[in-house]
Amino acid sequence: MNISNKKLIFFLICLGNVTISFNVAAVTAAVPVIAGDLGIPDFLASKVIHYYLLPYGIGALLYAPLTRFFSYRTILSASMILFGLSCFFCARADQLLMLLIGRVGMGITAAGAIPLGLMMIGDIFEKHRRGRLVGLFFSCSFFASLFGIALSGIVDWRILFYIPVALTLFLAGLLMGLKTHWLDKVHGEKVNYTKIFTDCRIRNIFTFIFMVSFLYHGVHKWYGVFLSQDYHLDKIAISVFFIISILGGAFGQLIGGVISDKKGREVSVMIGVLGLGITVILLSMPHSLYILGIILFL
């Protein structure tokens, strides 16, 4: 396959990541606004978060096995189209139940973008280039989230769902129209998830990831409600604090990589876990907005 086709395919898988990442953090920030528009308490509106995350986590297990039977083109095109339809359903929702049904659909269909993207990078690109490409691939979700949060402070919350609809139509059109035999490839290899439970080393890694993710997301997904109820911030101010948090996360990834290279992964992980625990405890105490911004950045 020529270089231009490689670049275009990489652009497409990055665009898929951008599409699913655009409104993940933005919807979290917009929970108080959604609650006000639908006339429901913030606590009920916050269900839009885990009604997306739980199906996403389960759905992520489905896509790698599907590559044994269907091509990358078929799976990605179908999942993106269904993701767009789910977003449209959410945008048109006038009651919580409709919104939650749409969020379940979004979670299941969005779950394929990252595992399939990583599989495609591994299949198509040379080994010495994959690390940089994976880093660029994940940085797309950072910038998409940042842009989505910035918009959440100035546009109606329904726009946060309409934009991914347009992106999915564009992406699906390119996926179906690109003339390359590689997208029609069927992966063919069996995926065995039982190794996660039978291999002690892999099991320990996944257990650690689960525990840290549980702590982080258990707090992060309540940021919007927390800032609205405890600090009485409007949606623009909430978006600003979310941006501060995301910028801190990007900076932390960079510092963590440097520490990992110089001192080892164990030291980097220990510093990260301790820092996360301390900042979570600090969030339980009242602070000025300046101190709050520093804590969220950390």
PDB file of C-alpha atoms in Angstrom:
ATOM      1  CA  MET A   1       0.000   0.000   0.000  1.00  0.00           C
ATOM      2  CA  ASN A   2       1.410   3.421  -0.922  1.00  0.00           C
ATOM      3  CA  ILE A   3       2.303   6.141   1.590  1.00  0.00           C
ATOM      4  CA  SER A   4      -0.671   8.374   0.757  1.00  0.00           C
ATOM      5  CA  ASN A   5      -3.136   5.570   1.495  1.00  0.00           C
ATOM      6  CA  LYS A   6      -1.377   4.860   4.787  1.00  0.00           C
ATOM      7  CA  LYS A   7      -1.681   8.500   5.801  1.00  0.00           C
ATOM      8  CA  LEU A   8      -5.333   8.611   4.807  1.00  0.00           C
ATOM      9  CA  ILE A   9      -6.168   5.457   6.756  1.00  0.00           C
ATOM     10  CA  PHE A  10      -4.369   6.825   9.805  1.00  0.00           C
ATOM     11  CA  PHE A  11      -6.348  10.060   9.402  1.00  0.00           C
ATOM     12  CA  LEU A  12      -9.580   8.043   9.324  1.00  0.00           C
ATOM     13  CA  ILE A  13      -8.862   6.094  12.508  1.00  0.00           C
ATOM     14  CA  CYS A  14      -7.825   9.335  14.244  1.00  0.00           C
ATOM     15  CA  LEU A  15     -11.047  10.963  13.048  1.00  0.00           C
ATOM     16  CA  GLY A  16     -12.959   8.052  14.556  1.00  0.00           C
ATOM     17  CA  ASN A  17     -11.241   8.707  17.878  1.00  0.00           C
ATOM     18  CA  VAL A  18     -12.042  12.427  17.617  1.00  0.00           C
ATOM     19  CA  THR A  19     -15.688  11.653  16.850  1.00  0.00           C
ATOM     20  CA  ILE A  20     -16.262   9.499  19.924  1.00  0.00           C
ATOM     21  CA  SER A  21     -14.133  11.670  22.236  1.00  0.00           C
ATOM     22  CA  PHE A  22     -15.657  15.023  21.336  1.00  0.00           C
ATOM     23  CA  ASN A  23     -18.563  15.023  23.774  1.00  0.00           C
ATOM     24  CA  VAL A  24     -17.441  12.544  26.469  1.00  0.00           C
ATOM     25  CA  ALA A  25     -16.087  15.164  28.883  1.00  0.00           C
ATOM     26  CA  ALA A  26     -18.363  17.889  27.497  1.00  0.00           C
ATOM     27  CA  VAL A  27     -21.523  15.978  28.441  1.00  0.00           C
ATOM     28  CA  THR A  28     -20.141  15.515  31.954  1.00  0.00           C
ATOM     29  CA  ALA A  29     -19.650  19.274  32.221  1.00  0.00           C
ATOM     30  CA  ALA A  30     -23.135  19.886  30.803  1.00  0.00           C
ATOM     31  CA  VAL A  31     -25.016  17.661  33.300  1.00  0.00           C
ATOM     32  CA  PRO A  32     -26.420  20.641  35.290  1.00  0.00           C
ATOM     33  CA  VAL A  33     -27.610  22.292  32.062  1.00  0.00           C
ATOM     34  CA  ILE A  34     -29.205  19.059  30.826  1.00  0.00           C
ATOM     35  CA  ALA A  35     -30.945  18.676  34.187  1.00  0.00           C
ATOM     36  CA  GLY A  36     -32.348  22.196  33.975  1.00  0.00           C
ATOM     37  CA  ASP A  37     -33.545  21.748  30.396  1.00  0.00           C
ATOM     38  CA  LEU A  38     -35.296  18.437  31.125  1.00  0.00           C
ATOM     39  CA  GLY A  39     -36.624  19.647  34.475  1.00  0.00           C
ATOM     40  CA  ILE A  40     -35.012  16.902  36.545  1.00  0.00           C
ATOM     41  CA  PRO A  41     -32.556  16.854  39.489  1.00  0.00           C
ATOM     42  CA  ASP A  42     -28.812  16.863  38.764  1.00  0.00           C
ATOM     43  CA  PHE A  43     -28.511  13.408  40.307  1.00  0.00           C
ATOM     44  CA  LEU A  44     -30.899  11.897  37.759  1.00  0.00           C
ATOM     45  CA  ALA A  45     -29.308  13.749  34.858  1.00  0.00           C
ATOM     46  CA  SER A  46     -25.905  12.378  35.880  1.00  0.00           C
ATOM     47  CA  LYS A  47     -27.107   8.935  34.775  1.00  0.00           C
ATOM     48  CA  VAL A  48     -26.131   9.956  31.237  1.00  0.00           C
ATOM     49  CA  ILE A  49     -22.525   9.367  32.335  1.00  0.00           C
ATOM     50  CA  HIS A  50     -22.617   5.760  33.488  1.00  0.00           C
ATOM     51  CA  TYR A  51     -25.288   4.807  30.938  1.00  0.00           C
ATOM     52  CA  TYR A  52     -22.538   5.550  28.420  1.00  0.00           C
ATOM     53  CA  LEU A  53     -19.509   4.199  30.289  1.00  0.00           C
ATOM     54  CA  LEU A  54     -20.890   0.777  31.257  1.00  0.00           C
ATOM     55  CA  PRO A  55     -22.026  -0.175  27.719  1.00  0.00           C
ATOM     56  CA  TYR A  56     -18.736   1.236  26.425  1.00  0.00           C
ATOM     57  CA  GLY A  57     -16.752  -1.054  28.711  1.00  0.00           C
ATOM     58  CA  ILE A  58     -18.767  -4.111  27.712  1.00  0.00           C
ATOM     59  CA  GLY A  59     -18.893  -3.177  24.032  1.00  0.00           C
ATOM     60  CA  ALA A  60     -15.106  -2.865  23.826  1.00  0.00           C
ATOM     61  CA  LEU A  61     -14.898  -6.648  24.220  1.00  0.00           C
ATOM     62  CA  LEU A  62     -17.024  -7.276  21.133  1.00  0.00           C
ATOM     63  CA  TYR A  63     -15.058  -5.672  18.327  1.00  0.00           C
ATOM     64  CA  ALA A  64     -11.770  -7.602  18.285  1.00  0.00           C
ATOM     65  CA  PRO A  65     -13.592 -10.975  17.914  1.00  0.00           C
ATOM     66  CA  LEU A  66     -15.709  -9.499  15.097  1.00  0.00           C
ATOM     67  CA  THR A  67     -12.559  -8.948  13.006  1.00  0.00           C
ATOM     68  CA  ARG A  68     -12.385 -12.732  12.525  1.00  0.00           C
ATOM     69  CA  PHE A  69     -15.526 -12.561  10.386  1.00  0.00           C
ATOM     70  CA  PHE A  70     -15.847  -8.995   9.049  1.00  0.00           C
ATOM     71  CA  SER A  71     -13.462  -6.499   7.468  1.00  0.00           C
ATOM     72  CA  TYR A  72     -12.215  -3.348   9.168  1.00  0.00           C
ATOM     73  CA  ARG A  73     -14.187  -1.307   6.634  1.00  0.00           C
ATOM     74  CA  THR A  74     -17.459  -3.066   7.462  1.00  0.00           C
ATOM     75  CA  ILE A  75     -17.067  -2.920  11.246  1.00  0.00           C
ATOM     76  CA  LEU A  76     -15.888   0.693  11.438  1.00  0.00           C
ATOM     77  CA  SER A  77     -18.450   1.995   8.937  1.00  0.00           C
ATOM     78  CA  ALA A  78     -21.331   0.210  10.665  1.00  0.00           C
ATOM     79  CA  SER A  79     -20.269   1.234  14.174  1.00  0.00           C
ATOM     80  CA  MET A  80     -19.793   4.881  13.191  1.00  0.00           C
ATOM     81  CA  ILE A  81     -23.169   5.067  11.433  1.00  0.00           C
ATOM     82  CA  LEU A  82     -24.901   3.529  14.455  1.00  0.00           C
ATOM     83  CA  PHE A  83     -22.977   5.883  16.743  1.00  0.00           C
ATOM     84  CA  GLY A  84     -24.235   8.835  14.707  1.00  0.00           C
ATOM     85  CA  LEU A  85     -27.818   7.579  14.907  1.00  0.00           C
ATOM     86  CA  SER A  86     -27.482   7.199  18.683  1.00  0.00           C
ATOM     87  CA  CYS A  87     -26.141  10.757  18.963  1.00  0.00           C
ATOM     88  CA  PHE A  88     -29.057  12.037  16.882  1.00  0.00           C
ATOM     89  CA  PHE A  89     -31.467  10.178  19.170  1.00  0.00           C
ATOM     90  CA  CYS A  90     -29.865  11.892  22.190  1.00  0.00           C
ATOM     91  CA  ALA A  91     -30.020  15.306  20.534  1.00  0.00           C
ATOM     92  CA  ARG A  92     -33.755  14.912  19.913  1.00  0.00           C
ATOM     93  CA  ALA A  93     -34.548  13.546  23.380  1.00  0.00           C
ATOM     94  CA  ASP A  94     -37.151  15.476  25.358  1.00  0.00           C
ATOM     95  CA  GLN A  95     -37.156  13.173  28.386  1.00  0.00           C
ATOM     96  CA  LEU A  96     -34.523  11.354  30.399  1.00  0.00           C
ATOM     97  CA  LEU A  97     -35.482   7.833  29.267  1.00  0.00           C
ATOM     98  CA  MET A  98     -34.926   8.677  25.593  1.00  0.00           C
ATOM     99  CA  LEU A  99     -31.596  10.270  26.432  1.00  0.00           C
ATOM    100  CA  LEU A 100     -30.449   7.232  28.417  1.00  0.00           C
ATOM    101  CA  ILE A 101     -31.420   4.835  25.615  1.00  0.00           C
ATOM    102  CA  GLY A 102     -29.400   6.924  23.200  1.00  0.00           C
ATOM    103  CA  ARG A 103     -26.428   6.968  25.574  1.00  0.00           C
ATOM    104  CA  VAL A 104     -26.462   3.163  25.797  1.00  0.00           C
ATOM    105  CA  GLY A 105     -26.342   3.027  22.008  1.00  0.00           C
ATOM    106  CA  MET A 106     -23.505   5.554  21.959  1.00  0.00           C
ATOM    107  CA  GLY A 107     -21.494   3.530  24.464  1.00  0.00           C
ATOM    108  CA  ILE A 108     -21.785   0.232  22.593  1.00  0.00           C
ATOM    109  CA  THR A 109     -21.036   1.700  19.162  1.00  0.00           C
ATOM    110  CA  ALA A 110     -18.219   4.010  20.307  1.00  0.00           C
ATOM    111  CA  ALA A 111     -16.368   1.161  21.998  1.00  0.00           C
ATOM    112  CA  GLY A 112     -14.830  -0.130  18.772  1.00  0.00           C
ATOM    113  CA  ALA A 113     -12.922   2.987  17.717  1.00  0.00           C
ATOM    114  CA  ILE A 114      -9.921   2.591  20.029  1.00  0.00           C
ATOM    115  CA  PRO A 115      -9.319  -1.211  19.911  1.00  0.00           C
ATOM    116  CA  LEU A 116      -9.835  -1.309  16.146  1.00  0.00           C
ATOM    117  CA  GLY A 117      -7.644   1.761  15.686  1.00  0.00           C
ATOM    118  CA  LEU A 118      -4.823   0.137  17.649  1.00  0.00           C
ATOM    119  CA  MET A 119      -5.210  -3.122  15.711  1.00  0.00           C
ATOM    120  CA  MET A 120      -5.046  -1.253  12.411  1.00  0.00           C
ATOM    121  CA  ILE A 121      -1.939   0.679  13.475  1.00  0.00           C
ATOM    122  CA  GLY A 122      -0.304  -2.613  14.436  1.00  0.00           C
ATOM    123  CA  ASP A 123      -1.246  -4.226  11.107  1.00  0.00           C
ATOM    124  CA  ILE A 124      -0.312  -1.472   8.710  1.00  0.00           C
ATOM    125  CA  PHE A 125       2.632   0.482  10.136  1.00  0.00           C
ATOM    126  CA  GLU A 126       6.238  -0.499  10.725  1.00  0.00           C
ATOM    127  CA  LYS A 127       7.193  -1.404  14.280  1.00  0.00           C
ATOM    128  CA  HIS A 128       9.608   1.517  14.719  1.00  0.00           C
ATOM    129  CA  ARG A 129       6.815   4.034  13.933  1.00  0.00           C
ATOM    130  CA  ARG A 130       3.970   2.569  15.957  1.00  0.00           C
ATOM    131  CA  GLY A 131       4.835   4.223  19.290  1.00  0.00           C
ATOM    132  CA  ARG A 132       4.680   7.728  17.843  1.00  0.00           C
ATOM    133  CA  LEU A 133       1.507   6.953  15.935  1.00  0.00           C
ATOM    134  CA  VAL A 134      -0.203   5.515  19.016  1.00  0.00           C
ATOM    135  CA  GLY A 135       0.756   8.671  20.925  1.00  0.00           C
ATOM    136  CA  LEU A 136      -0.690  10.843  18.156  1.00  0.00           C
ATOM    137  CA  PHE A 137      -3.790   8.649  18.031  1.00  0.00           C
ATOM    138  CA  PHE A 138      -4.504   9.174  21.731  1.00  0.00           C
ATOM    139  CA  SER A 139      -3.625  12.870  21.601  1.00  0.00           C
ATOM    140  CA  CYS A 140      -6.544  13.261  19.183  1.00  0.00           C
ATOM    141  CA  SER A 141      -8.959  12.354  21.978  1.00  0.00           C
ATOM    142  CA  PHE A 142      -7.339  14.975  24.233  1.00  0.00           C
ATOM    143  CA  PHE A 143      -7.802  17.796  21.724  1.00  0.00           C
ATOM    144  CA  ALA A 144     -11.309  16.610  20.808  1.00  0.00           C
ATOM    145  CA  SER A 145     -12.320  16.603  24.478  1.00  0.00           C
ATOM    146  CA  LEU A 146     -10.775  20.033  24.962  1.00  0.00           C
ATOM    147  CA  PHE A 147     -12.701  21.460  22.009  1.00  0.00           C
ATOM    148  CA  GLY A 148     -15.930  19.806  23.164  1.00  0.00           C
ATOM    149  CA  ILE A 149     -15.615  21.230  26.668  1.00  0.00           C
ATOM    150  CA  ALA A 150     -14.888  24.701  25.307  1.00  0.00           C
ATOM    151  CA  LEU A 151     -18.048  24.521  23.187  1.00  0.00           C
ATOM    152  CA  SER A 152     -20.140  23.185  26.071  1.00  0.00           C
ATOM    153  CA  GLY A 153     -19.825  26.536  27.803  1.00  0.00           C
ATOM    154  CA  ILE A 154     -21.244  28.563  24.914  1.00  0.00           C
ATOM    155  CA  VAL A 155     -23.661  26.358  22.920  1.00  0.00           C
ATOM    156  CA  ASP A 156     -26.854  24.466  23.671  1.00  0.00           C
ATOM    157  CA  TRP A 157     -26.131  20.980  25.016  1.00  0.00           C
ATOM    158  CA  ARG A 158     -27.910  19.353  22.080  1.00  0.00           C
ATOM    159  CA  ILE A 159     -25.264  20.741  19.720  1.00  0.00           C
ATOM    160  CA  LEU A 160     -22.762  18.509  21.530  1.00  0.00           C
ATOM    161  CA  PHE A 161     -24.625  15.550  20.008  1.00  0.00           C
ATOM    162  CA  TYR A 162     -25.331  17.020  16.568  1.00  0.00           C
ATOM    163  CA  ILE A 163     -21.635  17.627  15.829  1.00  0.00           C
ATOM    164  CA  PRO A 164     -20.704  13.909  16.147  1.00  0.00           C
ATOM    165  CA  VAL A 165     -23.628  13.108  13.826  1.00  0.00           C
ATOM    166  CA  ALA A 166     -22.017  15.209  11.090  1.00  0.00           C
ATOM    167  CA  LEU A 167     -18.586  13.728  11.797  1.00  0.00           C
ATOM    168  CA  THR A 168     -19.867  10.146  11.564  1.00  0.00           C
ATOM    169  CA  LEU A 169     -21.518  10.801   8.199  1.00  0.00           C
ATOM    170  CA  PHE A 170     -18.269  12.258   6.854  1.00  0.00           C
ATOM    171  CA  LEU A 171     -16.162   9.427   8.290  1.00  0.00           C
ATOM    172  CA  ALA A 172     -18.448   6.626   7.120  1.00  0.00           C
ATOM    173  CA  GLY A 173     -18.507   8.118   3.622  1.00  0.00           C
ATOM    174  CA  LEU A 174     -14.703   8.157   3.457  1.00  0.00           C
ATOM    175  CA  LEU A 175     -14.424   4.630   4.858  1.00  0.00           C
ATOM    176  CA  MET A 176     -16.825   3.218   2.294  1.00  0.00           C
ATOM    177  CA  GLY A 177     -15.389   5.239  -0.593  1.00  0.00           C
ATOM    178  CA  LEU A 178     -11.645   4.724  -0.069  1.00  0.00           C
ATOM    179  CA  LYS A 179     -10.287   2.288  -2.671  1.00  0.00           C
ATOM    180  CA  THR A 180      -7.801   0.115  -0.813  1.00  0.00           C
ATOM    181  CA  HIS A 181      -7.847  -3.650  -0.376  1.00  0.00           C
ATOM    182  CA  TRP A 182      -6.333  -3.322   3.096  1.00  0.00           C
ATOM    183  CA  LEU A 183      -9.575  -2.001   4.647  1.00  0.00           C
ATOM    184  CA  ASP A 184     -11.284  -5.119   3.313  1.00  0.00           C
ATOM    185  CA  LYS A 185      -8.900  -7.349   5.260  1.00  0.00           C
ATOM    186  CA  VAL A 186     -10.371  -9.817   7.758  1.00  0.00           C
ATOM    187  CA  HIS A 187      -8.062 -10.114  10.762  1.00  0.00           C
ATOM    188  CA  GLY A 188      -8.723 -13.835  11.149  1.00  0.00           C
ATOM    189  CA  GLU A 189      -6.960 -14.435  14.466  1.00  0.00           C
ATOM    190  CA  LYS A 190      -8.821 -15.800  17.473  1.00  0.00           C
ATOM    191  CA  VAL A 191      -9.129 -13.493  20.473  1.00  0.00           C
ATOM    192  CA  ASN A 192      -8.915 -15.270  23.830  1.00  0.00           C
ATOM    193  CA  TYR A 193      -9.987 -13.080  26.756  1.00  0.00           C
ATOM    194  CA  THR A 194      -9.598 -15.933  29.245  1.00  0.00           C
ATOM    195  CA  LYS A 195      -5.842 -15.274  29.306  1.00  0.00           C
ATOM    196  CA  ILE A 196      -6.610 -12.189  31.385  1.00  0.00           C
ATOM    197  CA  PHE A 197      -7.750 -14.463  34.204  1.00  0.00           C
ATOM    198  CA  THR A 198      -5.307 -17.352  33.757  1.00  0.00           C
ATOM    199  CA  ASP A 199      -2.085 -15.339  33.361  1.00  0.00           C
ATOM    200  CA  CYS A 200      -1.188 -13.918  36.793  1.00  0.00           C
ATOM    201  CA  ARG A 201       0.924 -11.073  35.400  1.00  0.00           C
ATOM    202  CA  ILE A 202      -1.783  -9.857  33.024  1.00  0.00           C
ATOM    203  CA  ARG A 203      -4.462 -10.277  35.702  1.00  0.00           C
ATOM    204  CA  ASN A 204      -2.520  -8.128  38.172  1.00  0.00           C
ATOM    205  CA  ILE A 205      -2.022  -5.381  35.590  1.00  0.00           C
ATOM    206  CA  PHE A 206      -5.719  -5.288  34.740  1.00  0.00           C
ATOM    207  CA  THR A 207      -6.671  -5.305  38.415  1.00  0.00           C
ATOM    208  CA  PHE A 208      -4.440  -2.304  39.037  1.00  0.00           C
ATOM    209  CA  ILE A 209      -5.835  -0.462  36.003  1.00  0.00           C
ATOM    210  CA  PHE A 210      -9.382  -1.178  37.189  1.00  0.00           C
ATOM    211  CA  MET A 211      -8.721   0.155  40.693  1.00  0.00           C
ATOM    212  CA  VAL A 212      -7.060   3.372  39.520  1.00  0.00           C
ATOM    213  CA  SER A 213      -9.705   3.915  36.836  1.00  0.00           C
ATOM    214  CA  PHE A 214     -12.468   3.334  39.389  1.00  0.00           C
ATOM    215  CA  LEU A 215     -11.007   5.980  41.702  1.00  0.00           C
ATOM    216  CA  TYR A 216     -10.381   8.506  38.934  1.00  0.00           C
ATOM    217  CA  HIS A 217     -13.656   8.176  37.035  1.00  0.00           C
ATOM    218  CA  GLY A 218     -15.677   7.875  40.234  1.00  0.00           C
ATOM    219  CA  VAL A 219     -14.635  11.437  41.011  1.00  0.00           C
ATOM    220  CA  HIS A 220     -14.166  12.900  37.540  1.00  0.00           C
ATOM    221  CA  LYS A 221     -17.660  12.085  36.294  1.00  0.00           C
ATOM    222  CA  TRP A 222     -19.175  14.154  39.104  1.00  0.00           C
ATOM    223  CA  TYR A 223     -17.118  17.286  38.417  1.00  0.00           C
ATOM    224  CA  GLY A 224     -19.966  19.092  36.663  1.00  0.00           C
ATOM    225  CA  VAL A 225     -22.496  18.499  39.444  1.00  0.00           C
ATOM    226  CA  PHE A 226     -19.845  19.187  42.104  1.00  0.00           C
ATOM    227  CA  LEU A 227     -18.870  22.559  40.608  1.00  0.00           C
ATOM    228  CA  SER A 228     -22.499  23.539  40.068  1.00  0.00           C
ATOM    229  CA  GLN A 229     -23.866  22.618  43.498  1.00  0.00           C
ATOM    230  CA  ASP A 230     -20.898  23.259  45.802  1.00  0.00           C
ATOM    231  CA  TYR A 231     -19.402  26.295  44.063  1.00  0.00           C
ATOM    232  CA  HIS A 232     -22.514  27.564  42.207  1.00  0.00           C
ATOM    233  CA  LEU A 233     -20.670  27.996  38.901  1.00  0.00           C
ATOM    234  CA  ASP A 234     -22.403  28.565  35.569  1.00  0.00           C
ATOM    235  CA  LYS A 235     -21.729  26.436  32.503  1.00  0.00           C
ATOM    236  CA  ILE A 236     -18.966  28.705  31.152  1.00  0.00           C
ATOM    237  CA  ALA A 237     -17.049  28.610  34.444  1.00  0.00           C
ATOM    238  CA  ILE A 238     -17.548  24.840  34.691  1.00  0.00           C
ATOM    239  CA  SER A 239     -16.107  24.444  31.190  1.00  0.00           C
ATOM    240  CA  VAL A 240     -13.060  26.508  32.186  1.00  0.00           C
ATOM    241  CA  PHE A 241     -12.381  24.264  35.181  1.00  0.00           C
ATOM    242  CA  PHE A 242     -12.772  21.161  33.013  1.00  0.00           C
ATOM    243  CA  ILE A 243     -10.233  22.576  30.572  1.00  0.00           C
ATOM    244  CA  ILE A 244      -7.836  23.184  33.475  1.00  0.00           C
ATOM    245  CA  SER A 245      -8.272  19.559  34.541  1.00  0.00           C
ATOM    246  CA  ILE A 246      -7.641  18.209  31.036  1.00  0.00           C
ATOM    247  CA  LEU A 247      -4.545  20.381  30.572  1.00  0.00           C
ATOM    248  CA  GLY A 248      -3.238  19.074  33.889  1.00  0.00           C
ATOM    249  CA  GLY A 249      -3.840  15.529  32.690  1.00  0.00           C
ATOM    250  CA  ALA A 250      -1.881  16.129  29.486  1.00  0.00           C
ATOM    251  CA  PHE A 251       0.989  17.696  31.451  1.00  0.00           C
ATOM    252  CA  GLY A 252       0.896  14.781  33.904  1.00  0.00           C
ATOM    253  CA  GLN A 253       1.199  12.243  31.085  1.00  0.00           C
ATOM    254  CA  LEU A 254       4.300  14.024  29.820  1.00  0.00           C
ATOM    255  CA  ILE A 255       5.901  14.213  33.279  1.00  0.00           C
ATOM    256  CA  GLY A 256       4.960  10.599  33.984  1.00  0.00           C
ATOM    257  CA  GLY A 257       6.695   9.489  30.800  1.00  0.00           C
ATOM    258  CA  VAL A 258       9.878  11.370  31.713  1.00  0.00           C
ATOM    259  CA  ILE A 259       9.910   9.927  35.253  1.00  0.00           C
ATOM    260  CA  SER A 260       9.251   6.457  33.855  1.00  0.00           C
ATOM    261  CA  ASP A 261      12.239   6.731  31.494  1.00  0.00           C
ATOM    262  CA  LYS A 262      14.584   8.082  34.174  1.00  0.00           C
ATOM    263  CA  LYS A 263      13.435   6.356  37.389  1.00  0.00           C
ATOM    264  CA  GLY A 264      11.391   3.409  36.195  1.00  0.00           C
ATOM    265  CA  ARG A 265       7.699   2.647  35.787  1.00  0.00           C
ATOM    266  CA  GLU A 266       7.203   1.675  39.436  1.00  0.00           C
ATOM    267  CA  VAL A 267       8.308   5.114  40.662  1.00  0.00           C
ATOM    268  CA  SER A 268       6.146   6.870  38.076  1.00  0.00           C
ATOM    269  CA  VAL A 269       3.084   4.786  38.998  1.00  0.00           C
ATOM    270  CA  MET A 270       3.614   5.303  42.739  1.00  0.00           C
ATOM    271  CA  ILE A 271       3.860   9.092  42.345  1.00  0.00           C
ATOM    272  CA  GLY A 272       0.732   9.118  40.182  1.00  0.00           C
ATOM    273  CA  VAL A 273      -1.354   7.019  42.573  1.00  0.00           C
ATOM    274  CA  LEU A 274      -0.281   9.035  45.624  1.00  0.00           C
ATOM    275  CA  GLY A 275      -0.954  12.300  43.807  1.00  0.00           C
ATOM    276  CA  LEU A 276      -4.408  11.134  42.735  1.00  0.00           C
ATOM    277  CA  GLY A 277      -5.289  10.032  46.261  1.00  0.00           C
ATOM    278  CA  ILE A 278      -4.126  13.291  47.845  1.00  0.00           C
ATOM    279  CA  THR A 279      -5.973  15.516  45.366  1.00  0.00           C
ATOM    280  CA  VAL A 280      -9.198  13.503  45.751  1.00  0.00           C
ATOM    281  CA  ILE A 281      -9.011  14.025  49.531  1.00  0.00           C
ATOM    282  CA  LEU A 282      -8.361  17.749  49.013  1.00  0.00           C
ATOM    283  CA  LEU A 283     -11.466  18.044  46.823  1.00  0.00           C
ATOM    284  CA  SER A 284     -13.609  17.020  49.792  1.00  0.00           C
ATOM    285  CA  MET A 285     -12.625  20.272  51.546  1.00  0.00           C
ATOM    286  CA  PRO A 286     -13.850  23.799  50.711  1.00  0.00           C
ATOM    287  CA  HIS A 287     -11.367  25.994  48.827  1.00  0.00           C
ATOM    288  CA  SER A 288     -11.180  29.291  47.004  1.00  0.00           C
ATOM    289  CA  LEU A 289     -11.625  29.041  43.232  1.00  0.00           C
ATOM    290  CA  TYR A 290      -7.902  29.631  42.697  1.00  0.00           C
ATOM    291  CA  ILE A 291      -6.915  26.747  44.970  1.00  0.00           C
ATOM    292  CA  LEU A 292      -9.639  24.585  43.421  1.00  0.00           C
ATOM    293  CA  GLY A 293      -8.178  25.239  39.977  1.00  0.00           C
ATOM    294  CA  ILE A 294      -4.719  24.173  41.179  1.00  0.00           C
ATOM    295  CA  ILE A 295      -6.108  20.962  42.694  1.00  0.00           C
ATOM    296  CA  LEU A 296      -7.992  20.080  39.509  1.00  0.00           C
ATOM    297  CA  PHE A 297      -4.863  20.750  37.458  1.00  0.00           C
ATOM    298  CA  LEU A 298      -2.893  18.370  39.673  1.00  0.00           C
TER     299      LEU A 298
END
